[in-house]
Short mmCIF file of C-alpha atoms in Angstrom, two decimals:
data_model
loop_
_atom_site.label_atom_id
_atom_site.label_comp_id
_atom_site.label_asym_id
_atom_site.label_seq_id
_atom_site.Cartn_x
_atom_site.Cartn_y
_atom_site.Cartn_z
CA UNK A 1 1.87 -3.53 -38.89
CA UNK A 2 5.40 -4.97 -39.32
CA UNK A 3 6.58 -7.74 -37.04
CA UNK A 4 8.97 -5.64 -35.00
CA UNK A 5 9.65 -5.38 -31.26
CA UNK A 6 9.15 -1.59 -31.42
CA UNK A 7 6.27 -0.67 -33.74
CA UNK A 8 6.52 2.68 -35.42
CA UNK A 9 3.59 4.91 -36.42
CA UNK A 10 4.99 7.90 -38.36
CA UNK A 11 1.56 8.91 -39.61
CA UNK A 12 -0.37 8.70 -36.35
CA UNK A 13 -0.65 11.70 -34.06
CA UNK A 14 1.35 11.22 -30.88
CA UNK A 15 -1.61 11.47 -28.51
CA UNK A 16 -0.75 8.26 -26.68
CA UNK A 17 2.29 7.06 -24.76
CA UNK A 18 2.38 3.65 -26.33
CA UNK A 19 3.74 0.52 -24.80
CA UNK A 20 5.89 -0.90 -27.60
CA UNK A 21 3.65 -3.92 -28.27
CA UNK A 22 1.52 -4.61 -31.41
CA UNK A 23 -1.29 -6.92 -30.52
CA UNK A 24 -2.73 -9.19 -33.14
CA UNK A 25 -5.49 -11.32 -31.59
CA UNK A 26 -7.00 -12.54 -28.40
CA UNK A 27 -9.10 -15.27 -26.92
CA UNK A 28 -10.78 -15.11 -23.49
CA UNK A 29 -8.63 -13.11 -21.11
CA UNK A 30 -5.45 -13.58 -23.17
CA UNK A 31 -4.02 -11.67 -26.11
CA UNK A 32 -1.01 -12.27 -28.40
CA UNK A 33 1.27 -9.82 -30.09
CA UNK A 34 2.53 -10.03 -33.71
CA UNK A 35 5.60 -11.89 -32.51
CA UNK A 36 3.57 -14.67 -30.83
CA UNK A 37 4.07 -13.59 -27.22
CA UNK A 38 1.13 -14.19 -24.93
CA UNK A 39 -0.17 -11.78 -22.35
CA UNK A 40 -2.80 -12.11 -19.60
CA UNK A 41 -5.05 -9.05 -20.10
CA UNK A 42 -5.80 -7.41 -16.76
CA UNK A 43 -6.60 -4.10 -18.48
CA UNK A 44 -9.51 -5.31 -20.63
CA UNK A 45 -9.22 -2.39 -23.03
CA UNK A 46 -9.54 -0.16 -19.97
CA UNK A 47 -12.68 -1.81 -18.63
CA UNK A 48 -14.17 -2.23 -22.13
CA UNK A 49 -13.75 -5.93 -22.97
CA UNK A 50 -16.45 -7.16 -20.68
CA UNK A 51 -16.64 -10.60 -22.36
CA UNK A 52 -12.84 -10.82 -23.04
CA UNK A 53 -11.69 -11.50 -26.63
CA UNK A 54 -13.37 -13.45 -29.36
CA UNK A 55 -16.23 -14.66 -27.14
CA UNK A 56 -17.84 -17.69 -28.81
CA UNK A 57 -21.34 -16.27 -28.28
CA UNK A 58 -20.66 -12.59 -29.15
CA UNK A 59 -18.63 -13.13 -32.34
CA UNK A 60 -21.34 -14.91 -34.38
CA UNK A 61 -23.99 -12.45 -33.15
CA UNK A 62 -21.94 -9.47 -34.39
CA UNK A 63 -21.19 -11.35 -37.73
CA UNK A 64 -24.93 -11.85 -38.13
CA UNK A 65 -25.68 -8.11 -37.55
CA UNK A 66 -22.87 -6.94 -39.83
CA UNK A 67 -24.46 -9.09 -42.61
CA UNK A 68 -27.81 -7.34 -42.07
CA UNK A 69 -27.19 -3.72 -41.19
CA UNK A 70 -24.37 -1.75 -39.54
CA UNK A 71 -25.75 1.81 -39.58
CA UNK A 72 -28.87 3.75 -40.29
CA UNK A 73 -29.61 7.35 -39.34
CA UNK A 74 -31.63 8.36 -36.30
CA UNK A 75 -34.32 9.61 -38.64
CA UNK A 76 -35.64 6.05 -38.51
CA UNK A 77 -36.69 3.55 -35.79
CA UNK A 78 -34.47 0.72 -34.85
CA UNK A 79 -36.55 -1.76 -32.76
CA UNK A 80 -33.39 -3.13 -31.15
CA UNK A 81 -32.62 0.33 -29.71
CA UNK A 82 -35.89 0.19 -27.73
CA UNK A 83 -35.07 -3.33 -26.58
CA UNK A 84 -31.61 -2.30 -25.26
CA UNK A 85 -33.15 0.81 -23.64
CA UNK A 86 -35.68 -1.39 -21.93
CA UNK A 87 -33.03 -3.77 -20.63
CA UNK A 88 -31.00 -0.81 -19.15
CA UNK A 89 -34.20 0.72 -17.65
CA UNK A 90 -35.13 -2.55 -15.99
CA UNK A 91 -31.66 -3.11 -14.49
CA UNK A 92 -31.26 0.46 -13.30
CA UNK A 93 -34.73 1.22 -11.99
CA UNK A 94 -34.70 4.38 -14.19
CA UNK A 95 -36.95 5.35 -17.12
CA UNK A 96 -35.44 6.56 -20.40
CA UNK A 97 -32.20 6.23 -22.37
CA UNK A 98 -30.27 8.28 -24.90
CA UNK A 99 -27.65 6.38 -26.95
CA UNK A 100 -24.30 7.76 -28.11
CA UNK A 101 -20.93 6.26 -28.93
CA UNK A 102 -18.50 7.05 -26.02
CA UNK A 103 -18.28 7.85 -22.39
CA UNK A 104 -17.21 11.35 -23.24
CA UNK A 105 -20.39 11.87 -25.29
CA UNK A 106 -22.50 10.39 -22.48
CA UNK A 107 -20.96 12.77 -19.90
CA UNK A 108 -21.27 15.75 -22.24
CA UNK A 109 -25.04 14.92 -22.59
CA UNK A 110 -25.28 14.75 -18.86
CA UNK A 111 -23.76 18.18 -18.38
CA UNK A 112 -26.18 19.58 -21.10
CA UNK A 113 -29.10 17.90 -19.23
CA UNK A 114 -28.07 19.63 -15.99
CA UNK A 115 -27.79 23.01 -17.63
CA UNK A 116 -31.11 22.64 -19.41
CA UNK A 117 -32.68 21.56 -16.14
CA UNK A 118 -31.43 24.79 -14.52
CA UNK A 119 -32.51 26.97 -17.39
CA UNK A 120 -35.94 25.44 -17.34
CA UNK A 121 -36.14 26.52 -13.71
CA UNK A 122 -35.09 30.11 -14.59
CA UNK A 123 -31.41 29.72 -13.53
CA UNK A 124 -29.37 31.81 -15.97
CA UNK A 125 -25.99 30.46 -14.96
CA UNK A 126 -26.36 26.89 -13.67
CA UNK A 127 -23.55 25.37 -11.62
CA UNK A 128 -22.65 21.70 -11.18
CA UNK A 129 -20.77 20.20 -8.26
CA UNK A 130 -17.85 18.01 -9.41
CA UNK A 131 -14.98 16.34 -7.58
CA UNK A 132 -11.23 16.45 -7.00
CA UNK A 133 -9.46 13.74 -8.97
CA UNK A 134 -12.52 13.15 -11.15
CA UNK A 135 -12.23 12.19 -14.84
CA UNK A 136 -15.14 12.63 -17.17
CA UNK A 137 -13.55 13.08 -20.56
CA UNK A 138 -11.38 15.30 -22.79
CA UNK A 139 -13.86 17.53 -24.58
CA UNK A 140 -13.73 21.12 -23.33
CA UNK A 141 -16.76 20.73 -21.11
CA UNK A 142 -15.97 17.32 -19.70
CA UNK A 143 -12.31 18.41 -19.36
CA UNK A 144 -13.54 21.32 -17.25
CA UNK A 145 -15.52 18.91 -15.05
CA UNK A 146 -12.46 16.75 -14.73
CA UNK A 147 -10.28 17.25 -11.58
CA UNK A 148 -6.87 16.77 -13.07
CA UNK A 149 -4.74 19.89 -13.79
CA UNK A 150 -2.29 17.86 -15.91
CA UNK A 151 -4.93 16.94 -18.54
CA UNK A 152 -6.42 20.44 -18.41
CA UNK A 153 -3.10 22.20 -18.99
CA UNK A 154 -2.85 23.96 -22.36
CA UNK A 155 -6.55 23.97 -23.11
CA UNK A 156 -7.87 27.02 -21.21
CA UNK A 157 -9.99 28.91 -20.84
CA UNK A 158 -12.04 26.10 -19.27
CA UNK A 159 -15.82 26.09 -19.22
CA UNK A 160 -17.26 27.90 -16.19
CA UNK A 161 -19.99 26.68 -13.99
CA UNK A 162 -18.36 23.99 -11.89
CA UNK A 163 -17.92 23.83 -8.05
CA UNK A 164 -15.18 21.36 -6.99
CA UNK A 165 -15.22 19.41 -3.73
CA UNK A 166 -13.21 16.57 -2.18
CA UNK A 167 -14.63 12.98 -2.22
CA UNK A 168 -16.55 11.43 0.73
CA UNK A 169 -16.90 14.71 2.61
CA UNK A 170 -20.55 15.75 3.03
CA UNK A 171 -19.78 18.79 5.02
CA UNK A 172 -17.48 20.03 2.23
CA UNK A 173 -20.25 19.89 -0.30
CA UNK A 174 -22.74 21.56 2.06
CA UNK A 175 -20.27 24.34 2.73
CA UNK A 176 -19.41 24.80 -0.99
CA UNK A 177 -23.04 25.11 -2.02
CA UNK A 178 -24.56 26.98 0.94
CA UNK A 179 -26.71 29.83 -0.11
CA UNK A 180 -26.03 29.33 -3.78
CA UNK A 181 -29.25 29.37 -5.81
CA UNK A 182 -27.53 28.44 -9.03
CA UNK A 183 -26.59 24.86 -8.13
CA UNK A 184 -28.47 22.29 -10.32
CA UNK A 185 -26.66 19.01 -9.98
CA UNK A 186 -24.00 16.90 -8.32
CA UNK A 187 -21.87 14.78 -10.68
CA UNK A 188 -19.43 12.06 -9.60
CA UNK A 189 -18.05 8.64 -10.41
CA UNK A 190 -19.19 5.93 -8.08
CA UNK A 191 -15.63 4.73 -8.21
CA UNK A 192 -13.12 7.16 -9.74
CA UNK A 193 -11.13 5.36 -12.37
CA UNK A 194 -8.46 7.54 -13.85
CA UNK A 195 -8.25 9.35 -10.51
CA UNK A 196 -6.81 6.28 -8.83
CA UNK A 197 -9.68 3.80 -8.21
CA UNK A 198 -11.24 5.87 -5.45
CA UNK A 199 -14.58 4.61 -4.32
CA UNK A 200 -17.37 6.84 -3.03
CA UNK A 201 -18.58 5.27 0.19
CA UNK A 202 -22.17 3.94 0.30
CA UNK A 203 -22.91 6.32 3.24
CA UNK A 204 -21.65 9.31 1.31
CA UNK A 205 -23.71 8.40 -1.84
CA UNK A 206 -26.76 8.10 0.35
CA UNK A 207 -26.09 11.50 1.88
CA UNK A 208 -25.59 13.19 -1.48
CA UNK A 209 -28.83 11.55 -2.78
CA UNK A 210 -30.70 13.06 0.23
CA UNK A 211 -29.03 16.47 -0.32
CA UNK A 212 -30.05 16.55 -4.00
CA UNK A 213 -33.64 15.57 -3.04
CA UNK A 214 -33.77 18.34 -0.42
CA UNK A 215 -32.49 21.01 -2.85
CA UNK A 216 -34.13 19.87 -6.10
CA UNK A 217 -30.80 19.07 -7.70
CA UNK A 218 -30.06 16.30 -10.20
CA UNK A 219 -27.88 13.46 -8.90
CA UNK A 220 -25.72 12.41 -11.83
CA UNK A 221 -23.44 9.36 -11.36
CA UNK A 222 -20.86 8.54 -13.99
CA UNK A 223 -20.80 4.83 -14.36
CA UNK A 224 -18.68 4.78 -17.54
CA UNK A 225 -15.82 2.75 -16.08
CA UNK A 226 -17.31 1.21 -12.95
CA UNK A 227 -20.68 0.18 -14.36
CA UNK A 228 -21.92 -2.76 -16.38
CA UNK A 229 -21.28 -5.46 -13.75
CA UNK A 230 -17.73 -4.64 -13.01
CA UNK A 231 -18.21 -4.34 -9.27
CA UNK A 232 -20.64 -7.33 -8.96
CA UNK A 233 -23.83 -5.29 -9.40
CA UNK A 234 -25.04 -3.84 -12.67
CA UNK A 235 -23.95 -0.33 -11.50
CA UNK A 236 -21.59 0.53 -8.69
CA UNK A 237 -23.94 3.00 -6.96
CA UNK A 238 -26.39 0.11 -6.38
CA UNK A 239 -24.16 -1.02 -3.49
CA UNK A 240 -25.52 2.14 -1.73
CA UNK A 241 -29.10 1.25 -2.50
CA UNK A 242 -29.74 4.54 -4.30
CA UNK A 243 -30.93 5.55 -7.79
CA UNK A 244 -29.50 8.57 -9.61
CA UNK A 245 -31.38 10.94 -11.92
CA UNK A 246 -28.79 10.74 -14.65
CA UNK A 247 -26.34 7.89 -15.32
CA UNK A 248 -23.77 8.02 -18.16
CA UNK A 249 -22.57 4.59 -19.39
CA UNK A 250 -20.09 3.37 -22.09
CA UNK A 251 -16.95 1.19 -22.01
CA UNK A 252 -18.20 -2.28 -21.09
CA UNK A 253 -21.66 -1.90 -22.46
CA UNK A 254 -20.64 -3.10 -25.96
CA UNK A 255 -17.74 -5.44 -25.12
CA UNK A 256 -15.44 -3.52 -27.49
CA UNK A 257 -17.94 -2.11 -29.99
CA UNK A 258 -18.20 1.63 -29.29
CA UNK A 259 -21.42 2.51 -27.54
CA UNK A 260 -22.43 4.97 -24.84
CA UNK A 261 -25.70 5.75 -23.16
CA UNK A 262 -27.31 8.24 -20.82
CA UNK A 263 -29.87 6.57 -18.62
CA UNK A 264 -32.31 9.06 -16.99
CA UNK A 265 -34.88 8.79 -14.17
CA UNK A 266 -38.22 10.61 -14.19
CA UNK A 267 -36.76 13.89 -13.03
CA UNK A 268 -34.41 14.12 -16.05
CA UNK A 269 -36.01 11.85 -18.68
CA UNK A 270 -37.90 14.59 -20.52
CA UNK A 271 -35.59 17.55 -20.21
CA UNK A 272 -34.37 17.10 -23.82
CA UNK A 273 -36.79 17.88 -26.58
CA UNK A 274 -36.29 17.18 -30.36
CA UNK A 275 -33.37 19.28 -31.52
CA UNK A 276 -31.76 19.72 -28.10
CA UNK A 277 -29.22 16.98 -28.51
CA UNK A 278 -28.23 14.33 -31.07
CA UNK A 279 -25.53 12.07 -32.46
CA UNK A 280 -24.69 10.46 -35.78
CA UNK A 281 -23.61 7.04 -34.69
CA UNK A 282 -25.49 6.64 -31.41
CA UNK A 283 -27.85 3.70 -31.33
CA UNK A 284 -26.71 2.25 -34.60
CA UNK A 285 -27.70 -1.39 -35.21
CA UNK A 286 -24.24 -2.90 -34.72
CA UNK A 287 -23.56 -1.11 -31.45
CA UNK A 288 -26.99 -1.82 -30.08
CA UNK A 289 -26.72 -5.48 -30.97
CA UNK A 290 -23.38 -5.56 -29.12
CA UNK A 291 -25.05 -4.06 -26.06
CA UNK A 292 -27.97 -6.54 -26.25
CA UNK A 293 -25.66 -9.54 -26.62
CA UNK A 294 -23.34 -8.31 -23.81
CA UNK A 295 -26.11 -8.10 -21.31
CA UNK A 296 -27.68 -11.43 -22.41
CA UNK A 297 -24.31 -13.26 -22.21
CA UNK A 298 -23.50 -11.64 -18.87
CA UNK A 299 -26.73 -12.98 -17.40
CA UNK A 300 -26.43 -16.44 -19.07
CA UNK A 301 -22.91 -16.85 -17.78
CA UNK A 302 -23.36 -15.34 -14.38
CA UNK A 303 -20.74 -12.68 -14.82
CA UNK A 304 -21.97 -10.33 -12.12
CA UNK A 305 -21.38 -13.01 -9.49
CA UNK A 306 -18.06 -13.97 -11.18
CA UNK A 307 -16.90 -10.32 -11.04
CA UNK A 308 -17.68 -10.17 -7.30
CA UNK A 309 -16.22 -13.48 -6.40
CA UNK A 310 -13.07 -13.45 -8.60
CA UNK A 311 -12.50 -9.78 -7.73
CA UNK A 312 -12.73 -10.49 -4.04
CA UNK A 313 -10.30 -13.42 -4.50
CA UNK A 314 -7.77 -11.21 -6.34
CA UNK A 315 -8.09 -8.27 -3.95
CA UNK A 316 -7.67 -10.59 -0.93
CA UNK A 317 -4.55 -12.15 -2.49
CA UNK A 318 -3.10 -8.73 -3.20
CA UNK A 319 -3.83 -7.44 0.32
CA UNK A 320 -2.37 -10.61 1.94
CA UNK A 321 0.79 -10.44 -0.08
CA UNK A 322 1.37 -6.68 -0.32
CA UNK A 323 -0.05 -4.71 2.64
CA UNK A 324 2.97 -5.56 4.86
CA UNK A 325 5.41 -4.33 2.17
CA UNK A 326 6.91 -0.89 2.88
CA UNK A 327 5.83 1.47 0.14
CA UNK A 328 2.41 -0.11 -0.47
CA UNK A 329 -0.20 2.42 0.80
CA UNK A 330 -3.47 0.64 0.00
CA UNK A 331 -5.22 -2.04 -2.02
CA UNK A 332 -8.76 -0.90 -2.85
CA UNK A 333 -11.68 -1.27 -5.29
CA UNK A 334 -14.73 -3.48 -5.74
CA UNK A 335 -15.22 -6.53 -7.86
CA UNK A 336 -12.91 -6.52 -10.87
CA UNK A 337 -11.90 -2.85 -10.52
CA UNK A 338 -8.83 -2.91 -8.32
CA UNK A 339 -6.12 -0.38 -7.55
CA UNK A 340 -2.86 -0.88 -5.71
CA UNK A 341 -1.56 2.50 -4.48
CA UNK A 342 2.17 2.90 -3.87
CA UNK A 343 3.92 5.79 -2.08
CA UNK A 344 5.73 6.85 -5.24
CA UNK A 345 5.29 7.15 -9.03
CA UNK A 346 5.36 3.71 -10.55
CA UNK A 347 4.74 4.10 -14.30
CA UNK A 348 7.68 1.86 -15.11
CA UNK A 349 5.67 -1.13 -13.81
CA UNK A 350 3.48 -1.00 -17.01
CA UNK A 351 6.39 -2.09 -19.12
CA UNK A 352 7.84 -4.47 -16.60
CA UNK A 353 4.45 -6.23 -16.27
CA UNK A 354 4.18 -6.41 -20.06
CA UNK A 355 7.63 -7.95 -20.32
CA UNK A 356 6.38 -10.62 -17.79
CA UNK A 357 3.25 -11.26 -19.86
CA UNK A 358 0.79 -9.10 -17.90
CA UNK A 359 -1.19 -6.12 -19.25
CA UNK A 360 -2.36 -3.41 -16.83
CA UNK A 361 -2.00 0.31 -16.33
CA UNK A 362 -0.78 2.86 -13.83
CA UNK A 363 -3.10 5.79 -13.15
CA UNK A 364 -2.78 8.87 -10.99
CA UNK A 365 1.03 8.33 -11.18
CA UNK A 366 1.21 5.85 -8.30
CA UNK A 367 -1.83 3.48 -8.62
CA UNK A 368 -1.55 0.13 -10.39
CA UNK A 369 -4.97 -0.41 -11.93
CA UNK A 370 -6.58 -3.70 -12.97
CA UNK A 371 -9.90 -3.79 -14.81
CA UNK A 372 -9.82 -7.18 -16.54
CA UNK A 373 -12.59 -8.89 -18.48
CA UNK A 374 -15.46 -10.08 -16.34
CA UNK A 375 -14.87 -13.60 -17.51
CA UNK A 376 -11.63 -13.79 -15.50
CA UNK A 377 -11.13 -17.03 -13.66
CA UNK A 378 -9.77 -17.67 -10.13
CA UNK A 379 -6.77 -19.32 -11.70
CA UNK A 380 -6.09 -16.28 -13.91
CA UNK A 381 -6.52 -14.02 -10.83
CA UNK A 382 -3.81 -16.07 -9.07
CA UNK A 383 -1.66 -15.69 -12.16
CA UNK A 384 -2.11 -11.84 -11.96
CA UNK A 385 -1.04 -11.87 -8.36
CA UNK A 386 1.84 -14.20 -8.96
CA UNK A 387 3.16 -11.92 -11.65
CA UNK A 388 2.48 -8.54 -10.21
CA UNK A 389 3.47 -8.97 -6.53
CA UNK A 390 7.20 -9.80 -7.13
CA UNK A 391 7.44 -6.92 -9.60
CA UNK A 392 6.03 -4.44 -7.10
CA UNK A 393 8.26 -5.70 -4.37
CA UNK A 394 11.33 -5.50 -6.60
CA UNK A 395 10.40 -2.00 -7.74
CA UNK A 396 9.95 -0.76 -4.16
CA UNK A 397 13.17 -2.44 -3.01
CA UNK A 398 15.25 -0.79 -5.67
CA UNK A 399 13.69 2.60 -4.82
CA UNK A 400 14.29 2.27 -1.06
#
């Protein structure tokens, strides 16, 4: 990559709206571009870089694994795969795991599980309850489950078999499913990420768990973005004291090495038989080692507690400094998954923050999203607030 202020990629498909920055390396919660400019990383690879960059415990472990074996086929056993599955089972209270490479793959597998669950009960056309503003991926099936017309546009016809309801409205889901014998599952993100950092309330999650139990439906909770300690518990639904039947994971599980997983409870653990589903790269030795080391380091370094404490500190600072500002609608989230919703589109803040040395994103057009590494310190949280707050105030003032 040439050292230029505006990198050019003439041979790369234009599937991303790039910020004109070429990053070269990172350490901790900071990254540097090819020109030597430093940035505080409040995006964390979109909730991926759990341990930040170049973590001194993770790097040698991955170097060790690369020197031994990167990939084998799933024709053979990899003992580390069982070890990582056991660690996820223990921390989730569930029973079995399927490994893949991405959150999209994990969500696609969850949808297949739900359909197979229905077919095994004699339901010819299974239907799955999904949500407004949801985001589950960009394959045709996960795109169909997603609740964003903008990302669906141009890719019809969409896959049928989805019933869409608003978040946190138990009566809406009861009404939408009343008398329908084809419903097999309810599928939601414990905290919607791309949809604008919208949390499902604990009461609502408990009510949906009870509804699924009463109707013999699968409860499937997408923890791809909000899981792996981001909210201060291993999985965001655990704040509600419930356990799903199916839980897709990815993003932070490998601290940057691509890995996804579908964790299943007893009701869903044995739906798939050999030949029903598969993957080439899922559960490969490098990805699994990254997952094992991520969990081990998170526990050694107390990162769940850090996510809760530093996240609360940052959210409190943002609430204190912004909630009296005209144009700020809400500051919300849990742990180190925080959104600041404005009353107008604010995509320009991504570049303005980058110019000021802060990386973050804007999602759902008007929500400033922060999902930094879980190693973030209180001082770094203060730096985020000190950089972001004046930029939001200036933006709103010029738009008044």
